[in-house]
mmCIF file of C-alpha atoms in Angstrom:
data_model
loop_
_atom_site.group_PDB
_atom_site.id
_atom_site.type_symbol
_atom_site.label_atom_id
_atom_site.label_comp_id
_atom_site.label_asym_id
_atom_site.label_seq_id
_atom_site.Cartn_x
_atom_site.Cartn_y
_atom_site.Cartn_z
ATOM 1 C CA GLY A 1 -19.333 2.755 -42.444
ATOM 2 C CA PHE A 2 -19.504 3.047 -38.429
ATOM 3 C CA ASN A 3 -22.978 2.521 -37.003
ATOM 4 C CA LYS A 4 -24.744 5.672 -36.147
ATOM 5 C CA ALA A 5 -25.914 4.361 -32.848
ATOM 6 C CA HIS A 6 -22.224 3.389 -31.716
ATOM 7 C CA ALA A 7 -21.198 6.630 -33.093
ATOM 8 C CA VAL A 8 -23.491 8.765 -31.043
ATOM 9 C CA CYS A 9 -22.893 6.930 -27.588
ATOM 10 C CA TYR A 10 -19.233 7.178 -28.220
ATOM 11 C CA GLY A 11 -19.468 10.831 -28.986
ATOM 12 C CA LEU A 12 -21.483 11.210 -25.762
ATOM 13 C CA ILE A 13 -19.344 9.260 -23.660
ATOM 14 C CA ALA A 14 -16.092 11.354 -25.008
ATOM 15 C CA TYR A 15 -18.028 14.548 -24.119
ATOM 16 C CA GLN A 16 -18.931 13.641 -20.671
ATOM 17 C CA THR A 17 -15.423 12.413 -19.858
ATOM 18 C CA ALA A 18 -13.643 15.573 -21.438
ATOM 19 C CA TYR A 19 -15.994 17.742 -19.205
ATOM 20 C CA LEU A 20 -15.194 15.557 -16.082
ATOM 21 C CA LYS A 21 -11.534 15.821 -16.870
ATOM 22 C CA ALA A 22 -11.433 19.307 -17.366
ATOM 23 C CA ASN A 23 -13.567 20.559 -14.366
ATOM 24 C CA TYR A 24 -12.702 17.678 -11.834
ATOM 25 C CA PRO A 25 -9.426 16.550 -12.907
ATOM 26 C CA ILE A 26 -8.253 15.150 -9.407
ATOM 27 C CA GLU A 27 -11.528 13.023 -9.141
ATOM 28 C CA TYR A 28 -11.385 11.941 -12.631
ATOM 29 C CA MET A 29 -7.656 10.887 -12.704
ATOM 30 C CA THR A 30 -8.114 8.923 -9.329
ATOM 31 C CA SER A 31 -11.419 7.247 -10.898
ATOM 32 C CA LEU A 32 -9.482 6.413 -13.935
ATOM 33 C CA LEU A 33 -6.548 5.109 -11.942
ATOM 34 C CA CYS A 34 -9.139 2.787 -9.764
ATOM 35 C CA SER A 35 -10.629 1.311 -12.840
ATOM 36 C CA ASN A 36 -7.048 0.354 -14.384
ATOM 37 C CA GLN A 37 -5.319 -0.952 -11.324
ATOM 38 C CA GLY A 38 -5.263 -4.236 -12.368
ATOM 39 C CA ASN A 39 -3.261 -3.107 -15.446
ATOM 40 C CA THR A 40 0.208 -2.007 -14.439
ATOM 41 C CA GLU A 41 0.636 -0.559 -18.185
ATOM 42 C CA LYS A 42 -2.556 1.443 -17.996
ATOM 43 C CA VAL A 43 -1.620 2.716 -14.341
ATOM 44 C CA VAL A 44 1.935 3.869 -15.523
ATOM 45 C CA LEU A 45 0.197 5.721 -18.237
ATOM 46 C CA GLY A 46 -2.230 7.183 -16.002
ATOM 47 C CA ILE A 47 0.418 8.199 -13.333
ATOM 48 C CA LYS A 48 2.522 9.903 -16.323
ATOM 49 C CA GLU A 49 -0.490 11.882 -17.375
ATOM 50 C CA CYS A 50 -1.265 12.893 -13.819
ATOM 51 C CA SER A 51 2.275 14.065 -13.709
ATOM 52 C CA GLU A 52 1.567 15.990 -16.677
ATOM 53 C CA MET A 53 -1.151 17.684 -15.154
ATOM 54 C CA GLY A 54 0.564 18.762 -12.177
ATOM 55 C CA ILE A 55 -1.059 15.947 -10.174
ATOM 56 C CA ASP A 56 1.408 13.909 -7.758
ATOM 57 C CA VAL A 57 0.628 10.217 -7.172
ATOM 58 C CA LEU A 58 2.320 9.642 -3.902
ATOM 59 C CA PRO A 59 3.809 6.089 -3.450
ATOM 60 C CA PRO A 60 1.816 3.340 -1.569
ATOM 61 C CA SER A 61 2.139 3.728 2.287
ATOM 62 C CA ILE A 62 1.081 1.150 4.938
ATOM 63 C CA ASN A 63 -0.662 4.121 7.145
ATOM 64 C CA GLU A 64 -2.124 5.939 4.517
ATOM 65 C CA SER A 65 -3.051 3.820 1.653
ATOM 66 C CA PHE A 66 -6.496 2.025 1.181
ATOM 67 C CA ASP A 67 -7.367 -0.702 -1.426
ATOM 68 C CA LYS A 68 -8.155 1.908 -4.068
ATOM 69 C CA PHE A 69 -6.223 5.038 -5.424
ATOM 70 C CA THR A 70 -7.523 7.910 -2.977
ATOM 71 C CA VAL A 71 -7.792 11.713 -3.532
ATOM 72 C CA ILE A 72 -5.328 13.249 -0.654
ATOM 73 C CA ASN A 73 -5.879 16.872 -1.602
ATOM 74 C CA GLU A 74 -6.458 18.967 -4.747
ATOM 75 C CA LYS A 75 -3.066 17.889 -6.089
ATOM 76 C CA ALA A 76 -2.270 14.577 -4.921
ATOM 77 C CA ILE A 77 -3.625 11.010 -5.027
ATOM 78 C CA ARG A 78 -2.295 8.119 -2.901
ATOM 79 C CA PHE A 79 -1.499 4.965 -4.492
ATOM 80 C CA GLY A 80 -3.756 2.038 -3.977
ATOM 81 C CA LEU A 81 -2.943 -1.241 -2.350
ATOM 82 C CA LEU A 82 -4.722 -3.176 -4.969
ATOM 83 C CA ALA A 83 -2.536 -1.873 -7.633
ATOM 84 C CA ILE A 84 0.589 -3.641 -5.967
ATOM 85 C CA LYS A 85 1.321 -6.783 -7.611
ATOM 86 C CA GLY A 86 1.432 -9.791 -5.323
ATOM 87 C CA LEU A 87 -0.848 -8.263 -2.611
ATOM 88 C CA GLY A 88 -4.548 -9.738 -2.821
ATOM 89 C CA ASP A 89 -7.851 -8.555 -1.085
ATOM 90 C CA GLY A 90 -7.631 -10.527 2.157
ATOM 91 C CA PRO A 91 -3.972 -8.765 3.283
ATOM 92 C CA ILE A 92 -5.259 -5.380 2.078
ATOM 93 C CA SER A 93 -8.618 -5.620 4.116
ATOM 94 C CA GLU A 94 -6.760 -6.892 7.086
ATOM 95 C CA ILE A 95 -4.298 -3.742 6.930
ATOM 96 C CA VAL A 96 -7.019 -1.461 6.656
ATOM 97 C CA ASP A 97 -9.191 -2.866 9.532
ATOM 98 C CA ALA A 98 -6.177 -3.199 11.889
ATOM 99 C CA ARG A 99 -5.271 0.410 11.053
ATOM 100 C CA LYS A 100 -8.734 1.698 12.496
ATOM 101 C CA ALA A 101 -7.114 1.439 15.896
ATOM 102 C CA GLY A 102 -4.369 4.018 14.946
ATOM 103 C CA PRO A 103 -1.404 3.950 12.536
ATOM 104 C CA PHE A 104 1.394 1.434 12.575
ATOM 105 C CA VAL A 105 4.178 2.924 14.371
ATOM 106 C CA SER A 106 6.828 0.267 13.654
ATOM 107 C CA LEU A 107 7.235 -2.909 11.824
ATOM 108 C CA SER A 108 6.861 -4.717 15.021
ATOM 109 C CA ASP A 109 3.601 -3.058 15.793
ATOM 110 C CA LEU A 110 2.632 -4.050 12.357
ATOM 111 C CA ALA A 111 3.485 -7.740 13.034
ATOM 112 C CA LYS A 112 1.621 -7.521 16.498
ATOM 113 C CA ARG A 113 -1.574 -6.125 15.051
ATOM 114 C CA LEU A 114 -1.778 -8.293 11.794
ATOM 115 C CA PRO A 115 -2.912 -11.780 11.638
ATOM 116 C CA ALA A 116 0.359 -14.202 11.109
ATOM 117 C CA LYS A 117 -1.497 -15.310 8.046
ATOM 118 C CA THR A 118 -1.578 -11.962 6.347
ATOM 119 C CA LEU A 119 2.439 -11.857 7.089
ATOM 120 C CA ASN A 120 3.572 -14.218 4.704
ATOM 121 C CA LYS A 121 6.675 -13.931 2.107
ATOM 122 C CA LYS A 122 4.513 -12.946 -0.600
ATOM 123 C CA SER A 123 2.772 -9.976 1.114
ATOM 124 C CA ILE A 124 5.672 -8.857 2.928
ATOM 125 C CA GLN A 125 7.775 -8.664 -0.123
ATOM 126 C CA ALA A 126 4.991 -7.141 -2.116
ATOM 127 C CA LEU A 127 4.451 -4.170 0.640
ATOM 128 C CA ALA A 128 8.415 -4.036 1.128
ATOM 129 C CA TYR A 129 9.453 -3.442 -2.578
ATOM 130 C CA SER A 130 6.711 -1.420 -3.404
ATOM 131 C CA GLY A 131 7.746 1.264 -0.961
ATOM 132 C CA ALA A 132 4.344 0.725 1.344
ATOM 133 C CA LEU A 133 6.973 0.164 4.389
ATOM 134 C CA ASP A 134 9.803 2.757 3.651
ATOM 135 C CA GLU A 135 8.746 4.552 6.984
ATOM 136 C CA PHE A 136 9.849 1.459 8.784
ATOM 137 C CA GLY A 137 13.304 0.859 7.045
ATOM 138 C CA ASP A 138 15.217 -0.161 4.117
ATOM 139 C CA ARG A 139 13.311 -2.235 1.519
ATOM 140 C CA ARG A 140 15.821 -4.938 0.878
ATOM 141 C CA GLN A 141 16.383 -5.527 4.451
ATOM 142 C CA ILE A 142 12.364 -5.702 5.223
ATOM 143 C CA ALA A 143 11.894 -7.735 1.996
ATOM 144 C CA GLU A 144 14.727 -10.285 2.843
ATOM 145 C CA ASN A 145 13.593 -10.514 6.620
ATOM 146 C CA TYR A 146 10.135 -11.731 5.751
ATOM 147 C CA SER A 147 10.704 -15.254 7.430
ATOM 148 C CA GLU A 148 12.054 -13.036 10.786
ATOM 149 C CA ILE A 149 8.820 -10.856 10.562
ATOM 150 C CA ALA A 150 6.349 -13.907 9.849
ATOM 151 C CA ARG A 151 8.019 -15.918 13.128
ATOM 152 C CA PHE A 152 7.678 -12.868 14.995
ATOM 153 C CA ALA A 153 4.090 -12.171 14.216
ATOM 154 C CA LYS A 154 3.201 -16.041 14.823
ATOM 155 C CA SER A 155 5.241 -15.921 18.325
ATOM 156 C CA ILE A 156 3.362 -12.919 19.458
ATOM 157 C CA LYS A 157 -0.204 -14.733 18.461
ATOM 158 C CA ASP A 158 0.654 -17.920 19.865
ATOM 159 C CA LEU A 159 1.380 -15.978 23.227
ATOM 160 C CA GLU A 160 -1.867 -14.195 22.962
ATOM 161 C CA SER A 161 -3.749 -17.554 22.172
ATOM 162 C CA ASN A 162 -2.247 -19.063 25.177
ATOM 163 C CA GLY A 163 -3.348 -16.027 27.381
ATOM 164 C CA GLN A 164 0.279 -15.248 28.302
ATOM 165 C CA GLU A 165 2.129 -12.099 28.242
ATOM 166 C CA SER A 166 5.612 -11.287 28.102
ATOM 167 C CA LEU A 167 7.568 -10.553 31.324
ATOM 168 C CA PHE A 168 7.080 -6.817 30.930
ATOM 169 C CA GLY A 169 3.343 -7.055 29.166
ATOM 170 C CA GLY A 170 1.663 -5.647 32.316
ATOM 171 C CA LEU A 171 3.522 -2.383 32.104
ATOM 172 C CA ASP A 172 1.783 0.522 30.543
ATOM 173 C CA SER A 173 5.201 1.882 29.177
ATOM 174 C CA ASP A 174 5.373 2.206 25.368
ATOM 175 C CA ASP A 175 8.898 2.444 25.993
ATOM 176 C CA SER A 176 9.489 -1.083 26.579
ATOM 177 C CA HIS A 177 10.927 -2.698 23.520
ATOM 178 C CA VAL A 178 11.952 -6.047 24.837
ATOM 179 C CA ASN A 179 9.769 -7.870 22.576
ATOM 180 C CA ASP A 180 11.124 -5.807 19.625
ATOM 181 C CA LEU A 181 11.647 -7.246 15.994
ATOM 182 C CA LEU A 182 15.226 -7.725 15.365
ATOM 183 C CA LEU A 183 16.187 -7.848 11.570
ATOM 184 C CA VAL A 184 19.221 -9.373 10.060
ATOM 185 C CA ASP A 185 21.590 -6.792 8.399
ATOM 186 C CA VAL A 186 21.699 -6.941 4.746
ATOM 187 C CA PRO A 187 23.390 -4.392 2.302
ATOM 188 C CA LYS A 188 20.815 -1.644 1.495
ATOM 189 C CA ALA A 189 18.840 -1.260 -1.624
ATOM 190 C CA THR A 190 20.486 1.052 -4.150
ATOM 191 C CA PRO A 191 18.317 4.111 -5.445
ATOM 192 C CA MET A 192 18.143 1.901 -8.828
ATOM 193 C CA GLU A 193 16.891 -1.170 -6.877
ATOM 194 C CA ASN A 194 14.213 0.987 -5.354
ATOM 195 C CA LEU A 195 13.045 2.218 -8.594
ATOM 196 C CA LYS A 196 12.588 -1.091 -9.837
#
């Protein structure tokens, strides 16, 4: 009882996608994850299928992820920032644009280079809890210090807009951490919390 025109179209699409999956597995799975990045359940299924195919889906990274899932090499895909719940197009484009000048070397560097409006509670916590900021410290500590990070970013932007520099701003030394961001100590996240 299935319309022949539909059956032929579905058959053709099934053949084409099976061919792509068999001959271009990394590109196919990356494309599949990109098309489903708004649906967490489908992303989880896609990651599981990648694992079964021997393809690693690397966690999100503030220094390597783009808005969509990206092919890293023949055996690895980098998680896309748009697939992180609570992170919108605006902050992601700001992150990618700021990164063109080079990778972020620390949390304070991130706060200095991103617009203050991008570093709000929602985006900082989304990035921290997803693991995108793991190279800068513990997830819980970063997430719970969102107000300190936002305050630091705002103070840097205020100084820049007033045309002021710090006392040591004129020095060329990158070793000067006078204006470094100080986070309040909190208990480290447990492995189970990180998995969640």
